[in-house]
XYZ file of C-alpha atoms in Angstrom:
417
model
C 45.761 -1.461 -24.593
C 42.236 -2.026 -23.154
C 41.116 -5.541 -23.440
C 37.180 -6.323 -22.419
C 36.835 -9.784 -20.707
C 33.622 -11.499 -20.499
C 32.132 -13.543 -18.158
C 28.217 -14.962 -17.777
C 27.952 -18.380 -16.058
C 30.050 -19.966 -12.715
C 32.617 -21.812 -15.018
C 34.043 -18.265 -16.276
C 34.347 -17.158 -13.283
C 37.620 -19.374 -12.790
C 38.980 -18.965 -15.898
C 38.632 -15.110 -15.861
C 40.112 -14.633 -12.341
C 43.795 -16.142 -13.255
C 43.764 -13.175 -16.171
C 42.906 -10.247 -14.489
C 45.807 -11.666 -11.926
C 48.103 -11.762 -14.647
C 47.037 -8.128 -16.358
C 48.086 -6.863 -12.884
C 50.759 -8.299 -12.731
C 51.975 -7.241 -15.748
C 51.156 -4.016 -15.034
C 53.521 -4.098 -11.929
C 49.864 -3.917 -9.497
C 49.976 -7.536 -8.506
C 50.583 -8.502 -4.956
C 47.641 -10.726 -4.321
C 45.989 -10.675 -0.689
C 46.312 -14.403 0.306
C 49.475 -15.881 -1.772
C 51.093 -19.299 -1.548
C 53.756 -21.446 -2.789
C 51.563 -22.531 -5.370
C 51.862 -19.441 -7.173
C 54.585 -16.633 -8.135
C 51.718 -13.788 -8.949
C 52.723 -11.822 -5.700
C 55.948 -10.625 -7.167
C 55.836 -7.092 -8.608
C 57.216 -6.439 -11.820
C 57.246 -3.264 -14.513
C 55.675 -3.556 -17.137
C 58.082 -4.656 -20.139
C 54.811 -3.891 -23.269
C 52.123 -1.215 -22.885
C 49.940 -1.804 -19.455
C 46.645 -2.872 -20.383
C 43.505 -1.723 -19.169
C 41.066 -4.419 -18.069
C 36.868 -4.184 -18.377
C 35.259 -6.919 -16.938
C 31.415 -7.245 -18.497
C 29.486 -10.037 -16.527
C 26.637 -10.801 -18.868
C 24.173 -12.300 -16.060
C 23.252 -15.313 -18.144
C 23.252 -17.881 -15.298
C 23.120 -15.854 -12.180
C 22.683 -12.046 -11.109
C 25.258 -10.221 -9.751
C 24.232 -10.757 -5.941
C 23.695 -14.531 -6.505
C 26.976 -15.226 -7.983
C 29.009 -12.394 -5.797
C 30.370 -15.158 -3.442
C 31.742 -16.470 -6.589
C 33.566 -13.166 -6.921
C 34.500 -13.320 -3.164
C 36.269 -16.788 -3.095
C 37.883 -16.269 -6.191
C 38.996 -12.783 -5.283
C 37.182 -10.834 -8.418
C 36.736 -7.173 -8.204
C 33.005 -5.895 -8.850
C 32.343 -6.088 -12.538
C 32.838 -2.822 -14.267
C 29.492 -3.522 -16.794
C 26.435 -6.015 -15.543
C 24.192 -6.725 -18.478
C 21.728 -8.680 -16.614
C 20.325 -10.591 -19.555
C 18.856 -13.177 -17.181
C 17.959 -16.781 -18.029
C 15.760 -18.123 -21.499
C 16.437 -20.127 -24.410
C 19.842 -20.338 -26.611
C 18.314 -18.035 -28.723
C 17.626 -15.782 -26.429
C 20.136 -15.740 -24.391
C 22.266 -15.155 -27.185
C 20.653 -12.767 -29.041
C 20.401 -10.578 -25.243
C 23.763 -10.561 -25.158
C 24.478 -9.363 -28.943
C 22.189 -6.568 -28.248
C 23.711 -5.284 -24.620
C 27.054 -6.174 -25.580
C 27.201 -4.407 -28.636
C 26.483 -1.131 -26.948
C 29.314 -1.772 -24.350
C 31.858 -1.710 -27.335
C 30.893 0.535 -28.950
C 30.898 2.882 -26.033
C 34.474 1.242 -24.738
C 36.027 0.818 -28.338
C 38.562 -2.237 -26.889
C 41.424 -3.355 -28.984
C 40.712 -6.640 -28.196
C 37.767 -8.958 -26.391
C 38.470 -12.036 -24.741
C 36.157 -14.863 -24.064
C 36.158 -18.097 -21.962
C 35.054 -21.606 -22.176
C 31.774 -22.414 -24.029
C 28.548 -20.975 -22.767
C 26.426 -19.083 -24.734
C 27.880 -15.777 -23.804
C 30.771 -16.672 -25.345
C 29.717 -17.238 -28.759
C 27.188 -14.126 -28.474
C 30.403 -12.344 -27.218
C 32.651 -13.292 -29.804
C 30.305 -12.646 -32.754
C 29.033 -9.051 -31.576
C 33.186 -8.195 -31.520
C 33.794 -9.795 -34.766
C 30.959 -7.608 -36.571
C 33.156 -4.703 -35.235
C 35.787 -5.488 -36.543
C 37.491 -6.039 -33.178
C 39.496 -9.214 -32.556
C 38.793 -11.667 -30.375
C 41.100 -13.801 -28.053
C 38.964 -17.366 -27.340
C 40.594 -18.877 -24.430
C 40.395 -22.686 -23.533
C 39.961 -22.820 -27.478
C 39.903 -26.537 -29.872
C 38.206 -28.710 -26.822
C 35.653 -31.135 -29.139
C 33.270 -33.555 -28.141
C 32.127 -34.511 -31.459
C 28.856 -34.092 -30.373
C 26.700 -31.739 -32.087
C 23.834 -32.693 -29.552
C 25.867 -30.367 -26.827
C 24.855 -26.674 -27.279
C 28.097 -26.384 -25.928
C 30.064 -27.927 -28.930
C 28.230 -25.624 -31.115
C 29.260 -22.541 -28.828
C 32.815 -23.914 -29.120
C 33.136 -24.769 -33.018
C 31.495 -21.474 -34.194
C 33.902 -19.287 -31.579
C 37.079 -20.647 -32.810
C 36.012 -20.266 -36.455
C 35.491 -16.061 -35.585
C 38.688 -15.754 -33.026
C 41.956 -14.369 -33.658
C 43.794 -15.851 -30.748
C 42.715 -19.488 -29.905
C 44.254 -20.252 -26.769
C 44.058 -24.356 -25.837
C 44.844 -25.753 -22.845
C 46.208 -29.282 -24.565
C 47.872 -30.781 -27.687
C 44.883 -32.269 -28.945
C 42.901 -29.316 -29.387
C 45.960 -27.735 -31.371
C 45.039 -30.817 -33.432
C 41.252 -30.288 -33.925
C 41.958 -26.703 -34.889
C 44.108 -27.122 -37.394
C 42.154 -30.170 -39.158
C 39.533 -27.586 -39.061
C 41.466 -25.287 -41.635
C 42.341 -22.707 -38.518
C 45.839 -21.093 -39.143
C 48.814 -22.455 -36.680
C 49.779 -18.817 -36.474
C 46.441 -18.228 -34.566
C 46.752 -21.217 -32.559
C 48.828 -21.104 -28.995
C 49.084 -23.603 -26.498
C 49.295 -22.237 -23.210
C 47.842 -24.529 -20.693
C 44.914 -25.262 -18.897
C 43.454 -21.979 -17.139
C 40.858 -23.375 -15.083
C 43.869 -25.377 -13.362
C 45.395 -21.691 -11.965
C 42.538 -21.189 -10.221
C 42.324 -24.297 -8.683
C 45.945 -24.280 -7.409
C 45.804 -20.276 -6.723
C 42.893 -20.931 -4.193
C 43.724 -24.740 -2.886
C 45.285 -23.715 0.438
C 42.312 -21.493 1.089
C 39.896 -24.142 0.041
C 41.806 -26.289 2.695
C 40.612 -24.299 5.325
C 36.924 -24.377 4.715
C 34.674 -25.879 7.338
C 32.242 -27.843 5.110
C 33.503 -31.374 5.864
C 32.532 -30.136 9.333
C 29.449 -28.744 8.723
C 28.471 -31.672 6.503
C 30.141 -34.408 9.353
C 31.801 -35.584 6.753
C 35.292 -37.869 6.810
C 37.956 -37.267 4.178
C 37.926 -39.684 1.217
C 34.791 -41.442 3.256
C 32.121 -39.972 1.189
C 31.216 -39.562 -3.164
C 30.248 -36.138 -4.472
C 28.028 -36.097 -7.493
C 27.197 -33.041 -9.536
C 24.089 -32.954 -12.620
C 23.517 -30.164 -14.195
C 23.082 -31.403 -18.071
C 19.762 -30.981 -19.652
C 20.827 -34.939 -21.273
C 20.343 -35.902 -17.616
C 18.541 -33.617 -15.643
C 14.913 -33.061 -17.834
C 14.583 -36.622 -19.204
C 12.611 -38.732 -16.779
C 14.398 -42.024 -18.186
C 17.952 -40.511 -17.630
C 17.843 -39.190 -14.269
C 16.255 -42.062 -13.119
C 18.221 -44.607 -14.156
C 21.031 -42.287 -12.550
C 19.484 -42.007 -9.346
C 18.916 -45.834 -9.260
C 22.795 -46.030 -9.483
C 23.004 -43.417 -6.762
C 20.393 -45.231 -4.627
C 22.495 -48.357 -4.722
C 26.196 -46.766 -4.117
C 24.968 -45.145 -1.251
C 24.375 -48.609 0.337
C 28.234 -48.476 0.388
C 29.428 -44.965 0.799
C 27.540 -41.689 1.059
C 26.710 -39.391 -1.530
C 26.703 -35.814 -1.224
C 25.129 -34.016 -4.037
C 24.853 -29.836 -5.056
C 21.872 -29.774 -6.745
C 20.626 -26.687 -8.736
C 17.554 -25.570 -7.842
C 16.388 -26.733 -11.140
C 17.664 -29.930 -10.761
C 15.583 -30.416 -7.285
C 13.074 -29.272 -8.837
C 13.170 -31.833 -11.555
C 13.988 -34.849 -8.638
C 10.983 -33.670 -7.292
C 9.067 -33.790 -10.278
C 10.157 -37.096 -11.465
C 9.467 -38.422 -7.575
C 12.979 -38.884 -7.024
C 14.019 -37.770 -3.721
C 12.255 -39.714 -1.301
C 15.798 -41.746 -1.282
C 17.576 -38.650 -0.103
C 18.133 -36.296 2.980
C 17.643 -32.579 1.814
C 18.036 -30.091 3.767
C 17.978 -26.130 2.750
C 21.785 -24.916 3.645
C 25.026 -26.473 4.290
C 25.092 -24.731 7.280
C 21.941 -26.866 8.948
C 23.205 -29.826 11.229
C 23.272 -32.616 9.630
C 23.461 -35.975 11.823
C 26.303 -37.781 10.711
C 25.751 -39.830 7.025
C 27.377 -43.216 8.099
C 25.360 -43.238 11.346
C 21.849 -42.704 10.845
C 19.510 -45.006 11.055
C 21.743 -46.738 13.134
C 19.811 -48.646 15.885
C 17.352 -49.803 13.222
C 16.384 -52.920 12.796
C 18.102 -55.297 9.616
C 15.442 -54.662 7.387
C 14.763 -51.132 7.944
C 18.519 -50.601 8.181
C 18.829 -51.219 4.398
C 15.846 -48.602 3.488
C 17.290 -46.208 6.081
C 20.637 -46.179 5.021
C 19.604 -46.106 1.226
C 17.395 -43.247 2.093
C 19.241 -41.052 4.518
C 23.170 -41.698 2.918
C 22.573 -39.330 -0.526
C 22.545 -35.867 1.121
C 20.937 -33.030 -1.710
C 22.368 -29.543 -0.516
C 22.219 -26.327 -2.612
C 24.832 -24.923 -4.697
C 28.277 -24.244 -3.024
C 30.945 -21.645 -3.365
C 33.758 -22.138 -5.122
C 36.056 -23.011 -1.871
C 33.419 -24.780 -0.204
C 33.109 -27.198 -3.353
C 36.731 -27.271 -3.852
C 37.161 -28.877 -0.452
C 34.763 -31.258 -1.237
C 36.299 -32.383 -4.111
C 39.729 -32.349 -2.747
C 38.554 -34.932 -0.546
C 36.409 -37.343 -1.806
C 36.503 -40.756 -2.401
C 35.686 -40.408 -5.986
C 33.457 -37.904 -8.099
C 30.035 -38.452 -10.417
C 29.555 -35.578 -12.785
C 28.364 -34.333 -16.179
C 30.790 -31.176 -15.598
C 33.330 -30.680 -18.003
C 35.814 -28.603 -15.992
C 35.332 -31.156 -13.052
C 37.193 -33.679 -15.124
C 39.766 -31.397 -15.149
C 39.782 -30.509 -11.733
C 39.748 -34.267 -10.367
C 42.468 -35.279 -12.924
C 44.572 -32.014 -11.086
C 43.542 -32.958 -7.421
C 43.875 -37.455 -8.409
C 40.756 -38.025 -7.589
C 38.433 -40.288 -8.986
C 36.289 -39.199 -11.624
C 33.356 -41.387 -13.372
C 32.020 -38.745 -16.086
C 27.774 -39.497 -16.779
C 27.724 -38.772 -20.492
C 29.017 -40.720 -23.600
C 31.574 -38.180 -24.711
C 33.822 -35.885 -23.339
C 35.540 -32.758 -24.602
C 38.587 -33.583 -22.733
C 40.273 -36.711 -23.849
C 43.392 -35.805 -21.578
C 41.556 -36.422 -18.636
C 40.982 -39.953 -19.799
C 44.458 -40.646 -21.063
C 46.475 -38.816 -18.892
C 43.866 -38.256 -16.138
C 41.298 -39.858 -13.387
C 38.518 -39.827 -15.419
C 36.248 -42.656 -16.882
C 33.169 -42.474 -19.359
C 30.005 -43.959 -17.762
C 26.759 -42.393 -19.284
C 23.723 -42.839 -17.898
C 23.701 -46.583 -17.023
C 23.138 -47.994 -13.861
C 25.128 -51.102 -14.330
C 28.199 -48.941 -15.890
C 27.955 -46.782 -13.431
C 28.092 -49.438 -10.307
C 30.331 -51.608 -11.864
C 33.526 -48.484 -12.085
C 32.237 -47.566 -8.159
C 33.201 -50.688 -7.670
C 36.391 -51.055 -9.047
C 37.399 -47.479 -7.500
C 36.216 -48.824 -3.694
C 38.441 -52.077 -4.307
C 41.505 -50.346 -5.652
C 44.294 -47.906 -4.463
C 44.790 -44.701 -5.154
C 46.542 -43.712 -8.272
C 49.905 -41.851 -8.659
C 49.018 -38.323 -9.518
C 48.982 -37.156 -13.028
C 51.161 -34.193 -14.610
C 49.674 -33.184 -17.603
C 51.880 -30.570 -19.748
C 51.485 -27.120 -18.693
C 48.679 -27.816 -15.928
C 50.992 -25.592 -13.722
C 49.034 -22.439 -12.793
C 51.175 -20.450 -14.876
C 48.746 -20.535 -18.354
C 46.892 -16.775 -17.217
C 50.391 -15.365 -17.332
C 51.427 -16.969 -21.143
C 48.575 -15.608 -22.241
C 48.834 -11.940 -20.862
C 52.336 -12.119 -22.479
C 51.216 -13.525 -25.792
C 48.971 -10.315 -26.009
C 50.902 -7.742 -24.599
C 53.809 -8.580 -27.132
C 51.572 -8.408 -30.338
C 49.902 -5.263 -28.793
C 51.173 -3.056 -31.232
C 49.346 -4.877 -33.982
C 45.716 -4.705 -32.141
């Protein structure tokens, strides 16, 4: 059985490593190079179905090959077998790129079955050039719903699960959204959260990075913040009413923030980053966060400390960011799959936008709704500095095992692809 998997943007990237994992495994390959307790994928098995023949296509959309290879490194991805390349540009574009070059790769490769991850717009494009084939499509991390048609990303979601034969979904609820959408419950399989096997595959090796070092950093003694969202990032009023919030929480704790080039670019723009230490690589050093501006005097104290505690850094890799995460005090994101990954880790998660595909994360999880407003935003900083930690949350499934249900789900229905 050959089975194409696509990938475009960083956020695949962990969803599509756990599979190929699992394909290996069931084809009695697996024996992974690092492996932990966290994880049975090391023991070798044959094959009980037909082996199936991976292709990875990486479509390009948010990064070339060589900028998102230490991606592929840290998550232990071989070298894509197709590179499309189609670069960055509107939805429209973007999408309609990846129609074009994608169509060409099936029809050369003639799969019995394309899978597709999470919600960007490669994996709509993806999905639909299979579907006019007449090939079937798997959609994994399937039924998540904000209810926000704002989010090109709800639109990516809703129109994939109408078009896929397999929906995958990583919690109850989104068995629920499907099927008050008319979808079949023969279609529909809940298999866990794949994101999550990443995240416990590589946690030991994150452990050992040497970025709280680099950074002088002290575990849980600092707040990581991530923006990426267009909601956030190009309106003037948004990101500066978030970076007001910032501004003021870094009077209390520092802030360490991965910013997109875009996103500095758009800090820049708005005259935003004259509160903030930048500096051009996480390897520079950095003079420790809690102790500049030290021998200042009261006054200039306050505008030192304001200034120098938010530290802007470029993108990380995945284990570098994973450590970070793992031990801060508490995380500020738009992300989506950061929710899911501070819910995992119990860590503190205050989510900047009104809605949130993943409910769980607020019932079951760490995570709070806190849009864009600075008085939101301060008020839940403070309740997480003034509280203890939580007991950690197990949310059904979240086990690191969800790459391998899937690989069986196809491998027994083979015979029908």
């Amino acid at each position: 059985m050959k089975i194409v998997l696509v990938c475009g943007a960083r956020p695949n990237f962990m969803k599509v490593a756990p599979l190929l994992r699992a394909i290996a495994k069931h084809n009695g390959l697996s024996k992974p190079n690092k492996p932990n307790k966290l994880n049975k994928l090391n023991e070798l098995k044959e094959p009980k179905e037909l082996p199936i023949t991976p292709i990875l296509v990486h479509t390009g959309q948010h990064y070339d090959y060589e900028m998102s290879q230490v991606f592929f490194q840290d998550l232990e991805l071989p070298k894509p077998d197709v590179y499309l390349g189609v670069g960055s540009g509107t939805h429209a574009e973007q999408t309609g790129k990846v129609m074009i070059e994608f169509e060409e790769v099936l029809l050369k490769e003639k799969p019995d079955l394309v899978v597709v991850v999470g919600d960007v717009n490669s994996t709509l494009a993806a999905a639909l050039a299979a579907v006019k084939l007449d090939i079937p499509v798997a959609h994994v991390e399937a039924g998540l719903r904000s209810y926000d048609r704002t989010m090109p990303e709800e639109i990516n979601r809703l129109l994939t699960d109408q078009i896929s034969d397999y929906l995958f979904t990583p919690s109850r609820d989104a068995d629920e959204n499907l099927k008050r959408e008319g979808i079949p419950p023969e279609k529909i399989f809940f298999v866990g959260n794949v994101m999550v096997d990443s995240l416990l595959f590589n946690k030991a090796r994150a452990d050992q990075s040497q970025i709280l070092a680099r950074l002088k950093l002290a575990e849980k003694g600092y707040a990581l913040l991530t923006l990426h969202r267009p909601s956030n990032v190009d309106e003037e009023h948004s990101l500066t009413n978030i970076m007001g919030a910032i501004t003021k929480i870094s009077e209390w704790i520092p802030v360490v923030f991965p910013a997109h080039p875009r996103t500095r670019k758009k800090l820049r723009e708005f005259n935003l980053d004259n509160h903030a230490t930048l500096i051009a690589s996480p390897t520079e050093t950095t003079p420790p966060l809690s102790l500049r501006g030290a021998k200042a005097t009261k006054q200039s104290q306050h505008k030192s400390q304001s200034q120098s505690n938010i530290l802007i850094i470029p993108p990380l890799s995945y284990l570098d960011f994973l450590k970070l995460e793992m031990y801060a005090k508490f995380v500020m994101t738009d992300s989506g799959g950061i929710q899911e990954e501070t819910t995992v880790l119990n860590v503190p998660c205050l989510t900047l936008r009104d809605t949130t595909e993943r409910p769980i994360t607020i019932t079951q999880g760490t995570n709070v709704l806190v849009g864009n407003s600075p008085p939101k935003i301060i008020e839940e900083v403070s309740k997480i500095l003034a509280s203890k930690s939580q007991s950690p949350s197990h949310i059904e499934l979240w086990d690191g095992m969800t790459a391998e249900r899937i690989v069986e789900i196809l491998a027994s229905r083979s015979y029908n692809l």
